[in-house]
mmCIF file of C-alpha atoms in Angstrom:
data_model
loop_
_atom_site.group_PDB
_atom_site.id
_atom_site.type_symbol
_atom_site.label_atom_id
_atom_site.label_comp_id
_atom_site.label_asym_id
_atom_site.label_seq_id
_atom_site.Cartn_x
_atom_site.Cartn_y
_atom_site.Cartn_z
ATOM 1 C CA UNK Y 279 -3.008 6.409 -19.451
ATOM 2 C CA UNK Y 280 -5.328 8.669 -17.302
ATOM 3 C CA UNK Y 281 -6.256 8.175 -13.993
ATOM 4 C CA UNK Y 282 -8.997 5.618 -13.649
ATOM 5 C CA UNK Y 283 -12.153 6.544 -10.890
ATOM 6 C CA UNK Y 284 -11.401 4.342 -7.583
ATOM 7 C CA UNK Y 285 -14.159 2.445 -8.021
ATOM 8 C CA UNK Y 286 -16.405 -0.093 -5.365
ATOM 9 C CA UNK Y 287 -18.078 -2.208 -8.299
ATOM 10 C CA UNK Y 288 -14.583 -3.097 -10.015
ATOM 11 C CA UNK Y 289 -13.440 -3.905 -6.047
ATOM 12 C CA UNK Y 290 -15.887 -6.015 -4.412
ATOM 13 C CA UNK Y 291 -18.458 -8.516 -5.374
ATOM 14 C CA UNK Y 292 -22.256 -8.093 -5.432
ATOM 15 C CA UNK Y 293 -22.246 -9.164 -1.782
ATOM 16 C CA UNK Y 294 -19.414 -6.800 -0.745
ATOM 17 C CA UNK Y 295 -16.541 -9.165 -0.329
ATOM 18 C CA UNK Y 296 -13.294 -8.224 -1.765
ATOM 19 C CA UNK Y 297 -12.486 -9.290 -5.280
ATOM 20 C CA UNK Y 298 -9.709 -6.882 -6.166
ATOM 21 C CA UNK Y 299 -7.647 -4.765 -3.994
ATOM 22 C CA UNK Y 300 -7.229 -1.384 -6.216
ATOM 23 C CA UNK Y 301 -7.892 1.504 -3.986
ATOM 24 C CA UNK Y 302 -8.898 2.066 -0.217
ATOM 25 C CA UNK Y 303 -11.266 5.373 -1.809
ATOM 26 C CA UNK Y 304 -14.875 4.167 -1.354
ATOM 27 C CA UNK Y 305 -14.344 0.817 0.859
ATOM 28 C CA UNK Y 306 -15.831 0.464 4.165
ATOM 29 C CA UNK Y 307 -14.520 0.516 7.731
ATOM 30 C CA UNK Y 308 -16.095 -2.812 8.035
ATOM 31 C CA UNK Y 309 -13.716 -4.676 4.932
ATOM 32 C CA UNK Y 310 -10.791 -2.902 6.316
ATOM 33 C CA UNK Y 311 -11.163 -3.652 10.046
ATOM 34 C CA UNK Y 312 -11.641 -6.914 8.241
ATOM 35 C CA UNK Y 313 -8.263 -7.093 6.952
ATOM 36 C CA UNK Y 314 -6.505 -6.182 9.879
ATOM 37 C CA UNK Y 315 -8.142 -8.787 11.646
ATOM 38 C CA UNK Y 316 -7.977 -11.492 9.132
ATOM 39 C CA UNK Y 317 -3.813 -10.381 9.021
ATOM 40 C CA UNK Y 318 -3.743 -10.446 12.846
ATOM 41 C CA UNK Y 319 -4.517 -14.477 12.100
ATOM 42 C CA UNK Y 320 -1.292 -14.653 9.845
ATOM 43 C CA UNK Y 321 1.461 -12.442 12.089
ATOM 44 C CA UNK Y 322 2.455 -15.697 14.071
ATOM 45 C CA UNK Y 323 3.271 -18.142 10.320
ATOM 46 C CA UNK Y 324 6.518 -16.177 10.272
ATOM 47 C CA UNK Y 325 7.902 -17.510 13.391
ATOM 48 C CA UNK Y 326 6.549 -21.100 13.120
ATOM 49 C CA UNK Y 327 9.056 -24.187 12.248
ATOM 50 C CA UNK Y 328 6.684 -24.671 8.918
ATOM 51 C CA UNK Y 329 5.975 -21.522 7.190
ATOM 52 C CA UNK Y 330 3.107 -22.263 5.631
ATOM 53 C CA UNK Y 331 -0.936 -21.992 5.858
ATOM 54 C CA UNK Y 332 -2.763 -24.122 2.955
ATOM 55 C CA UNK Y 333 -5.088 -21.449 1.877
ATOM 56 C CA UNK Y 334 -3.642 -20.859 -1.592
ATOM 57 C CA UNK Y 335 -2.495 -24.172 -2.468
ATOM 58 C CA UNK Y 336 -3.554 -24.916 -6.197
ATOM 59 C CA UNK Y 337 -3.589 -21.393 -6.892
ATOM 60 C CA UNK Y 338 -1.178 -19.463 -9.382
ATOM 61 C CA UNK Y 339 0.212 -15.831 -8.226
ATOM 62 C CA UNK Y 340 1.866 -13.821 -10.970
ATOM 63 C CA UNK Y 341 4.003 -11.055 -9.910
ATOM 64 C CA UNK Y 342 3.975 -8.203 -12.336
ATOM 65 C CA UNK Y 343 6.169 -5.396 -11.420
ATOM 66 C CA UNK Y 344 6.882 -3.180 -14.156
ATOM 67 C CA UNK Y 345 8.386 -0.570 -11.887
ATOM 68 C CA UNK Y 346 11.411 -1.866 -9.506
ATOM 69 C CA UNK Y 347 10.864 -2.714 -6.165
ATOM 70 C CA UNK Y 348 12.585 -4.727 -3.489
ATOM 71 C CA UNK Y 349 10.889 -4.832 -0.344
ATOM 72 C CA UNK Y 350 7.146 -4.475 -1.733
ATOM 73 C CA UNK Y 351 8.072 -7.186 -4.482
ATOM 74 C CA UNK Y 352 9.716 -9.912 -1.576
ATOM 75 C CA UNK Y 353 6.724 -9.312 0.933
ATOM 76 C CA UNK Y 354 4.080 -10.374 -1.779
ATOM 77 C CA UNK Y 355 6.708 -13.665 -2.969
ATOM 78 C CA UNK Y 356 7.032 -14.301 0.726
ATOM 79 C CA UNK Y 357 2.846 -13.606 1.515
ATOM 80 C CA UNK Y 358 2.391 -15.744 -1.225
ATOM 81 C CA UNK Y 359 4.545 -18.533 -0.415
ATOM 82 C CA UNK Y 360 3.226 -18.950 2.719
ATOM 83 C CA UNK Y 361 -0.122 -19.156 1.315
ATOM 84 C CA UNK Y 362 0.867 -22.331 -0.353
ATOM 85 C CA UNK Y 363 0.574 -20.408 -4.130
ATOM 86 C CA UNK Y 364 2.778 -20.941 -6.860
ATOM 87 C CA UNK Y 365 4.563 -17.699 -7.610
ATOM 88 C CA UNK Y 366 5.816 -16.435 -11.099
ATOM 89 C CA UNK Y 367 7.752 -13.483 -10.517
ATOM 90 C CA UNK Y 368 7.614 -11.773 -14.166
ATOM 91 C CA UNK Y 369 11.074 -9.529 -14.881
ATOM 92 C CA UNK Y 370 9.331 -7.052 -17.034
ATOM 93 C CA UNK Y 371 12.268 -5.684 -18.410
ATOM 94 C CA UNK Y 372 13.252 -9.045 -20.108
ATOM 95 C CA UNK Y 373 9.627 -9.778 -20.873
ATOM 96 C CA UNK Y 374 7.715 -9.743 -23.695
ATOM 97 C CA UNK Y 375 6.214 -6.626 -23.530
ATOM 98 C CA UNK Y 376 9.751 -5.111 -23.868
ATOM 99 C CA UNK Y 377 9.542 -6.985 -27.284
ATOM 100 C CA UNK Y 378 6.689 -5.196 -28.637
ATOM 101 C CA UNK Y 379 3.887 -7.403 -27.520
ATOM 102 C CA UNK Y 380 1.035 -5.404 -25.861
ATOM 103 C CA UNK Y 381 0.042 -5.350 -22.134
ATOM 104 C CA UNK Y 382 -3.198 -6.898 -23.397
ATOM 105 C CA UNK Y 383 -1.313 -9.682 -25.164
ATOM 106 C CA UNK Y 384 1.049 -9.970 -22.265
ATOM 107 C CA UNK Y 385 -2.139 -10.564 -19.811
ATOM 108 C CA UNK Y 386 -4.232 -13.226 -22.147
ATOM 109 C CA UNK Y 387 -1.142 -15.324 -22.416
ATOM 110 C CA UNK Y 388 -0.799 -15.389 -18.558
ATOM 111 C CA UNK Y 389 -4.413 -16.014 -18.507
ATOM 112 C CA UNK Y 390 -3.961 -18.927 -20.448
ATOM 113 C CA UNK Y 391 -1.255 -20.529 -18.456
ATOM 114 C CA UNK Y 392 -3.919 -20.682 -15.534
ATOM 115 C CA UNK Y 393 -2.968 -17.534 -13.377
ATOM 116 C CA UNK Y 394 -5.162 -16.997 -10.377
ATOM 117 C CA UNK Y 395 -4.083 -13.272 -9.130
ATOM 118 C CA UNK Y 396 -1.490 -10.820 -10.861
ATOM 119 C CA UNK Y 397 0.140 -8.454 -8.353
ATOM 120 C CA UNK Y 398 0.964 -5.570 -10.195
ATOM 121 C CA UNK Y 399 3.296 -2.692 -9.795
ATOM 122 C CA UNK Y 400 3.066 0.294 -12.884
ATOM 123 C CA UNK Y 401 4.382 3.427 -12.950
ATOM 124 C CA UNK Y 402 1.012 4.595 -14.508
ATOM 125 C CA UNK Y 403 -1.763 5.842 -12.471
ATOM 126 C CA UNK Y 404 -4.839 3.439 -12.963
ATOM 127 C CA UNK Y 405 -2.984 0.377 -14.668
ATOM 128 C CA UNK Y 406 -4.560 -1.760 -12.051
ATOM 129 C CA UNK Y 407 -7.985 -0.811 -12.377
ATOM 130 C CA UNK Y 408 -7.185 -1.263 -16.734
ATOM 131 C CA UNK Y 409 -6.205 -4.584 -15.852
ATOM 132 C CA UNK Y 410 -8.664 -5.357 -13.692
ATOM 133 C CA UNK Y 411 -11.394 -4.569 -16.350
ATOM 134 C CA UNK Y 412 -9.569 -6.520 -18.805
ATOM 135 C CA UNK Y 413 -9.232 -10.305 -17.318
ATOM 136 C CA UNK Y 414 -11.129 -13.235 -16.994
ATOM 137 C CA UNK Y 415 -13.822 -12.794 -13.595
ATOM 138 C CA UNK Y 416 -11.507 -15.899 -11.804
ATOM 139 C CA UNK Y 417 -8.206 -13.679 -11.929
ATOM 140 C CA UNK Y 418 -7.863 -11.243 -9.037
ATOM 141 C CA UNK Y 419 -5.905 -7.824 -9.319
ATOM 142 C CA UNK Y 420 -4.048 -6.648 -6.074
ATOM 143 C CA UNK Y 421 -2.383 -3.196 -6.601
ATOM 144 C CA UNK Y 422 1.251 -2.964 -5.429
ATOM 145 C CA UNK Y 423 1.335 0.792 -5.835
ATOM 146 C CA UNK Y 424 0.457 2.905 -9.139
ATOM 147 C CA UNK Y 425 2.135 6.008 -10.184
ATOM 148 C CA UNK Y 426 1.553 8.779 -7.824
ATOM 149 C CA UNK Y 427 -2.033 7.083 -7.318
ATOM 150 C CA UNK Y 428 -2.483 4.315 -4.556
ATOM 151 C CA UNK Y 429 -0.324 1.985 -2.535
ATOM 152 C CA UNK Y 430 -2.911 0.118 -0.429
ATOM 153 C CA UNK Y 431 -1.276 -2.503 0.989
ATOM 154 C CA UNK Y 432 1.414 -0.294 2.295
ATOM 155 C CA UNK Y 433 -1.279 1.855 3.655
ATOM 156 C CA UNK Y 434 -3.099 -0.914 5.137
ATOM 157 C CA UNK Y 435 -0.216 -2.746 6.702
ATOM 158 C CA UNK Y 436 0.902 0.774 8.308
ATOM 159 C CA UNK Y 437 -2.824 0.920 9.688
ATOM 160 C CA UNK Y 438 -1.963 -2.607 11.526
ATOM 161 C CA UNK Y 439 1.583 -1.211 12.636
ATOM 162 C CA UNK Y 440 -0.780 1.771 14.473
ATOM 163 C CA UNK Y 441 -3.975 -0.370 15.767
ATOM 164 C CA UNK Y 442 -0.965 -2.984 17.125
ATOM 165 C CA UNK Y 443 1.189 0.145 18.856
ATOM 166 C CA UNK Y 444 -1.977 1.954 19.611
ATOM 167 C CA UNK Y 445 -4.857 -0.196 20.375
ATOM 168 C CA UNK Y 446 -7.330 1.563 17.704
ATOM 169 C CA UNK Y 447 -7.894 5.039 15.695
ATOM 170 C CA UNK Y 448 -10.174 7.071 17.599
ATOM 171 C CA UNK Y 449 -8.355 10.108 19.035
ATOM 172 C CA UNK Y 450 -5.394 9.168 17.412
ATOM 173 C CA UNK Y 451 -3.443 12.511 15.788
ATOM 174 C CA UNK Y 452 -1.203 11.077 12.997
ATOM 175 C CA UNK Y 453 0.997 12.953 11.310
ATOM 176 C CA UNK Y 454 2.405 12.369 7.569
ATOM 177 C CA UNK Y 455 6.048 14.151 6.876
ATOM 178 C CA UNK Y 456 8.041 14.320 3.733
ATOM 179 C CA UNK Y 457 7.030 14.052 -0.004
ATOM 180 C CA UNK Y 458 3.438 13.896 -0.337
ATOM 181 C CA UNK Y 459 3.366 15.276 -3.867
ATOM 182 C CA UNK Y 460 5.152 12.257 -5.424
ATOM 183 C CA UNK Y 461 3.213 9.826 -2.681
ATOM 184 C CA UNK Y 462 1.117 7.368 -3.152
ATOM 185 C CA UNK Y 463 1.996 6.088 -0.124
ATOM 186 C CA UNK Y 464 0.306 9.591 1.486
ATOM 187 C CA UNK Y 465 -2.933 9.593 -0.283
ATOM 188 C CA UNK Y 466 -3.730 5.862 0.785
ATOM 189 C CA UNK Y 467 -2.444 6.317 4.452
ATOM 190 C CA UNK Y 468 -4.689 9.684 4.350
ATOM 191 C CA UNK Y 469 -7.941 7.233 2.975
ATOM 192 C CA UNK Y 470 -6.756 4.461 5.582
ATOM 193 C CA UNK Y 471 -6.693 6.962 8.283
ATOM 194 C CA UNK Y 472 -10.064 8.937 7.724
ATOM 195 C CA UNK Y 473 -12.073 5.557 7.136
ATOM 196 C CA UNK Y 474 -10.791 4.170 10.346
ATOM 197 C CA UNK Y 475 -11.956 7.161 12.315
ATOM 198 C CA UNK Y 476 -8.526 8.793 13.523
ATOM 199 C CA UNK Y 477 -9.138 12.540 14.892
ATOM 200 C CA UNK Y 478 -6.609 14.462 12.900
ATOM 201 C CA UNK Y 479 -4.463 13.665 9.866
ATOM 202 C CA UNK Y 480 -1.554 16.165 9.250
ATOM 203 C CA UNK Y 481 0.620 16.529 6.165
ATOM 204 C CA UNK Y 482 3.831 18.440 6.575
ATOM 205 C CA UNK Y 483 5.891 19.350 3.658
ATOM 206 C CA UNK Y 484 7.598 22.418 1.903
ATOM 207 C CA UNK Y 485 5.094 23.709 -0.334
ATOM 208 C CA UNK Y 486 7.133 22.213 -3.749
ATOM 209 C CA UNK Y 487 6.532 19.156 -2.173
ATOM 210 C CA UNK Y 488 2.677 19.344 -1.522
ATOM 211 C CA UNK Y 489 0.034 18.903 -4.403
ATOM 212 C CA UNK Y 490 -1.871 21.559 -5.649
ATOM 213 C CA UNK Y 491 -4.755 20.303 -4.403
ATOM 214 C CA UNK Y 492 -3.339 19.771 -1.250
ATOM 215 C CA UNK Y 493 -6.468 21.049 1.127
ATOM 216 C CA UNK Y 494 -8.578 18.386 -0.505
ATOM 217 C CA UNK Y 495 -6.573 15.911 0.267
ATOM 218 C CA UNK Y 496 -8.650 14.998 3.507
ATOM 219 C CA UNK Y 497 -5.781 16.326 5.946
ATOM 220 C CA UNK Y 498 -4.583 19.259 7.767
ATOM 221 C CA UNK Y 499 -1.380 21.022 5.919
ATOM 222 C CA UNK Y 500 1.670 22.182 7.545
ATOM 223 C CA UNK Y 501 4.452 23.319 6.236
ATOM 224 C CA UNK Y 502 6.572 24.356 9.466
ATOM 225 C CA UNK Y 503 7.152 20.857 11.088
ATOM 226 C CA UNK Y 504 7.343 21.751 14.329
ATOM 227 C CA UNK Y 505 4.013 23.049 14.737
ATOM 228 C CA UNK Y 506 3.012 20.015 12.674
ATOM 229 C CA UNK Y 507 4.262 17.249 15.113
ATOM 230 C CA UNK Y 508 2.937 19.177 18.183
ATOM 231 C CA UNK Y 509 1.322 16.874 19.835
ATOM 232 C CA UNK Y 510 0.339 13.995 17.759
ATOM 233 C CA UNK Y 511 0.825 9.799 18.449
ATOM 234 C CA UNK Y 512 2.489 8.960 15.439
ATOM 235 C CA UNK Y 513 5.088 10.789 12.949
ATOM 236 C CA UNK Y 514 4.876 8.884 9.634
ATOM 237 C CA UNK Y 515 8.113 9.937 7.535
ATOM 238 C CA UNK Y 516 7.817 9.903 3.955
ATOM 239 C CA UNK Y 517 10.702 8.950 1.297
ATOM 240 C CA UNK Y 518 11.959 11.825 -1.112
ATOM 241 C CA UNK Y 519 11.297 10.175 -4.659
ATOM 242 C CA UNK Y 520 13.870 11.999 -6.228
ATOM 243 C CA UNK Y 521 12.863 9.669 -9.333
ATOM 244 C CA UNK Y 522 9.928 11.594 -9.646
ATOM 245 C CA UNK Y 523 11.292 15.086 -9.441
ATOM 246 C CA UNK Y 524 11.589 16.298 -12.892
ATOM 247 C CA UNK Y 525 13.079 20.269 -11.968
ATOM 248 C CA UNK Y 526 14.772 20.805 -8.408
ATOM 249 C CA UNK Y 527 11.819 21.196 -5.664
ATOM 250 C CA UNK Y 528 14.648 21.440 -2.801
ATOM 251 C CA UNK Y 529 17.385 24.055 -2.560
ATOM 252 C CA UNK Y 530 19.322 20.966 -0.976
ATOM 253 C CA UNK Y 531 18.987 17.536 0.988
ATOM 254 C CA UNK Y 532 20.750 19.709 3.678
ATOM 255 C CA UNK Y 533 18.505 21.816 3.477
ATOM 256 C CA UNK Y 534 15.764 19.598 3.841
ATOM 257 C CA UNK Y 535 16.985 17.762 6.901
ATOM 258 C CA UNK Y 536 17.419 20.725 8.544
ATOM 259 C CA UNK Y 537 13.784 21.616 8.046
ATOM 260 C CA UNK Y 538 11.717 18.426 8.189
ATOM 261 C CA UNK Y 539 14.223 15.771 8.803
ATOM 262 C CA UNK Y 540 12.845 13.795 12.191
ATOM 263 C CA UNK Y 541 15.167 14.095 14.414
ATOM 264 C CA UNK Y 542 15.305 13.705 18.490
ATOM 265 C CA UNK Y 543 15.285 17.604 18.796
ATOM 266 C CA UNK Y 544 12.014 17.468 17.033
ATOM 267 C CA UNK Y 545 10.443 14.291 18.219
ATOM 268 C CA UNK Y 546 9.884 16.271 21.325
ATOM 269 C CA UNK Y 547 6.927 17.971 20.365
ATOM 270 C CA UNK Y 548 5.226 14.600 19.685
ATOM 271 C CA UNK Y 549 3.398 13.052 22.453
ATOM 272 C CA UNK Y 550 6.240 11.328 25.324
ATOM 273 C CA UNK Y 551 4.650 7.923 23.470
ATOM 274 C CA UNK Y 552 4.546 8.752 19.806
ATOM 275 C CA UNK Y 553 5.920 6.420 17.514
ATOM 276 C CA UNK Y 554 7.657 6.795 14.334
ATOM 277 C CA UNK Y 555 6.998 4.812 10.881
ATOM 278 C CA UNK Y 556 8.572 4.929 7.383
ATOM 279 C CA UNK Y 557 7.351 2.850 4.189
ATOM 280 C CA UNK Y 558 10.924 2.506 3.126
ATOM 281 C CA UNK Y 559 13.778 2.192 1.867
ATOM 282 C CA UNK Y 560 14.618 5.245 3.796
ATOM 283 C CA UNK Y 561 17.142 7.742 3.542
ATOM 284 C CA UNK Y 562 19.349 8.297 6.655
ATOM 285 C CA UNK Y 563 20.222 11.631 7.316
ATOM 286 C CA UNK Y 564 17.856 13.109 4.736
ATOM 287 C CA UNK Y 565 14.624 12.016 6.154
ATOM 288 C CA UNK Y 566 15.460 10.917 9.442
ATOM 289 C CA UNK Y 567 18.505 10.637 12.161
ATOM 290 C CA UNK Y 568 19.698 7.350 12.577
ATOM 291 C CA UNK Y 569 19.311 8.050 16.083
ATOM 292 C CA UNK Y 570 15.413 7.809 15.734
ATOM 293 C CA UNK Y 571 15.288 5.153 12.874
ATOM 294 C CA UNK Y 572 16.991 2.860 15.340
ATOM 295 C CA UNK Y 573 15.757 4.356 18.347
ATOM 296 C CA UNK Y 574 12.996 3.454 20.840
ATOM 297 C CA UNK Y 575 10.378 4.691 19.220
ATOM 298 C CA UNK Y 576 10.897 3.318 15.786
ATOM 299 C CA UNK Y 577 8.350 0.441 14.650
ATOM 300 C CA UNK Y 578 10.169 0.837 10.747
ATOM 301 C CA UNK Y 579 11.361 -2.836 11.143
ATOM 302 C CA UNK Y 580 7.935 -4.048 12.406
ATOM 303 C CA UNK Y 581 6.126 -2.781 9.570
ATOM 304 C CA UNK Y 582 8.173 -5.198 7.424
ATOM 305 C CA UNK Y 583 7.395 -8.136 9.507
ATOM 306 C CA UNK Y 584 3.552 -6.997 9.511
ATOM 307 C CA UNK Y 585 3.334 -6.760 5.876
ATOM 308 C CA UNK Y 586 3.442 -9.965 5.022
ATOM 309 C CA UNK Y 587 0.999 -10.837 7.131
ATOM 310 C CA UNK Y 588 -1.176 -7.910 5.696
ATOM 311 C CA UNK Y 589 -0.138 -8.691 2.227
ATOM 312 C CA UNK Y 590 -1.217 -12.900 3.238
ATOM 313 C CA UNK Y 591 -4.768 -11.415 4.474
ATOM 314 C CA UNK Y 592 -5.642 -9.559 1.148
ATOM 315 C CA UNK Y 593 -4.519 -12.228 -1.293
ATOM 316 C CA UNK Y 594 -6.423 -14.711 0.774
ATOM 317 C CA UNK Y 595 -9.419 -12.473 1.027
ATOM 318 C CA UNK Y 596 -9.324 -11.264 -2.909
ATOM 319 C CA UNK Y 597 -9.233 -15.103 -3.806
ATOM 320 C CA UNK Y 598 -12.316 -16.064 -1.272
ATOM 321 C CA UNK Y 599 -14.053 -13.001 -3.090
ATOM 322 C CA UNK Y 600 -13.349 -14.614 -6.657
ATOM 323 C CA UNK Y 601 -14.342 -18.064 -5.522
ATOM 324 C CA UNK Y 602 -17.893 -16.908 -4.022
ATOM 325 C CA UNK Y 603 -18.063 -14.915 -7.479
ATOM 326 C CA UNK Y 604 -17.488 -18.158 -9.583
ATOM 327 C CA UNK Y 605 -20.029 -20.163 -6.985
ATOM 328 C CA UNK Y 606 -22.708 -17.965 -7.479
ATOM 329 C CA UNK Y 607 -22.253 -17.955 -11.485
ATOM 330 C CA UNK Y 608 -21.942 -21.669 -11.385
ATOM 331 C CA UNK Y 609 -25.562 -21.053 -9.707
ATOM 332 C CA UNK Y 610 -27.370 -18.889 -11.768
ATOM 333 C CA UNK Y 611 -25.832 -21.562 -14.866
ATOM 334 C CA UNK Y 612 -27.486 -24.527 -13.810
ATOM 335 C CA UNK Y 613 -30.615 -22.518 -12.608
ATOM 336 C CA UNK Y 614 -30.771 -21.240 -16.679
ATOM 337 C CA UNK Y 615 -29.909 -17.310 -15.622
ATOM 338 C CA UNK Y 616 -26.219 -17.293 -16.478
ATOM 339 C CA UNK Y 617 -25.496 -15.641 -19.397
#
């Protein structure tokens, strides 16, 4: 499968709303100030008596995670729980498709059993955007990361973690530290960042572990860390996806920690007020000193708890989007224009 073009027509509807959530590449500071304020509305469900908002009662959520994941698969269950959805969680490797029956087949029969939005997780750049071409215009496709491709919800619920901490983007020096060649994490945090108007996005890395490409990337490369955090308001750490490695990239994990594992030695040369993120699951000692992960300046836990919240704003936004879609068709119908 190749890598599909992000793409703002697949995305939104003819009056810009948001119909899928693929890729931030091509969306508008608008739609994503947008989500962060529509998740802003949702942090406080979490610590009610009743866990619940009504949006998404009626509707059908399908979880479709053909790569494993804990914490991104239990924040979309949770999001949509508290939506009010029903939620299939699909274990791929039992399913059909493990069977022989095609991804196609796989999507017409959920289809027919009434699904309103798949959440999907593949290990194949652009799957999302192939499914999202391929159903019915009443389901909605939210990406839950693709191959080395795009993770948007992760980016955009670290964007909230920052705007909460922070206040906003402008002047903001962020810095991005770890793996960015197996990221997809990176390349939606570096869209998230440059749409949202932050001064300066750094990527820090060995060189095995930056793409070849990496000057296009829309950030400035580093590869001694030091001079990378100098200065900035937030250290992003990135997890090693040794999964992905297929021939040894780093002489050791030793190695590695020594180099451009955050610890308080380094934090130093970020701003007295910096603070310091990590998409998770992370790996103590190897990316970071335990000493920072459960320091004073860690906000790792808080990007959990703002995820869901994120996560609730998107799936409530996508299915608004698909609603005003089938409105407007129900429209042009009864005027004699549908087709």
């Amino acid at each position: 499968m190749t890598l599909a073009p992000p793409s703002s027509r697949v995305q939104l509807t003819d009056d810009g709303k948001l119909r899928h959530f693929l890729s931030l590449e091509h969306l508008s500071r608008p739609l994503l100030e947008d989500i962060l304020d529509t998740a802003a509305g949702f942090v406080d469900v979490g610590g009610r008596a009743i866990k619940k908002v009504p949006l998404l009662r009626g509707k059908t959520v399908v979880n479709l995670f053909f790569e494993s994941s804990t914490r991104t698969r239990s924040t979309f269950e949770l999001a949509a729980k508290r939506l009010s959805a029903d939620v299939l969680t699909l274990d791929i490797a039992k399913s059909a498709t493990s069977k022989g029956e095609t991804l196609l087949d796989t999507l017409r029969n959920l289809e027919a059993m009434a699904a309103d939005m798949f959440v999907v997780r593949h290990q194949d750049s652009g799957a999302p955007f192939f499914i999202a071409e391929q159903v019915t215009p009443r389901v909605a496709v939210i990406n839950a990361g693709d191959g080395r491709h795009a993770h948007p919800t992760q980016a955009m619920l670290d964007m909230y973690t920052i705007r909460h901490y922070k206040g906003g983007f402008e002047g903001l020096k962020v810095a991005i530290v770890g793996d960015i060649l197996h990221s997809r994490v990176a390349r939606s945090q570096i869209h998230a960042l440059n749409i949202l108007g932050a001064e300066e996005v750094r990527v820090i890395a060995p060189r095995t572990l930056l793409p070849a490409d990496a000057d296009a990337l829309g950030a400035t490369v580093f590869t001694d860390m030091v001079q990378g955090i100098e200065d900035v308001d937030v250290v992003i750490m990135l997890r090693l996806q040794k999964e992905r490695m297929d021939s040894a990239l780093l002489p050791s994990e030793g190695e590695f920690f020594r180099l451009y594992g955050l610890t308080n030695e380094k934090l130093c040369h970020a701003k007295p007020d910096a603070i310091v993120m990590h998409p998770g699951p992370i790996n103590r000692g190897v990316e970071i000193a335990s000493e920072v992960a459960d320091g004073p300046r860690s906000v790792i836990l808080n990007q959990v708890t703002f995820g869901i919240a994120v996560r609730m704003a998107v799936m409530s936004m996508a299915i608004s989007g698909q609603e005003s879609l089938a409105a407007a068709q129900a429209a042009r119908e009864e005027s004699g224009h549908g087709h």
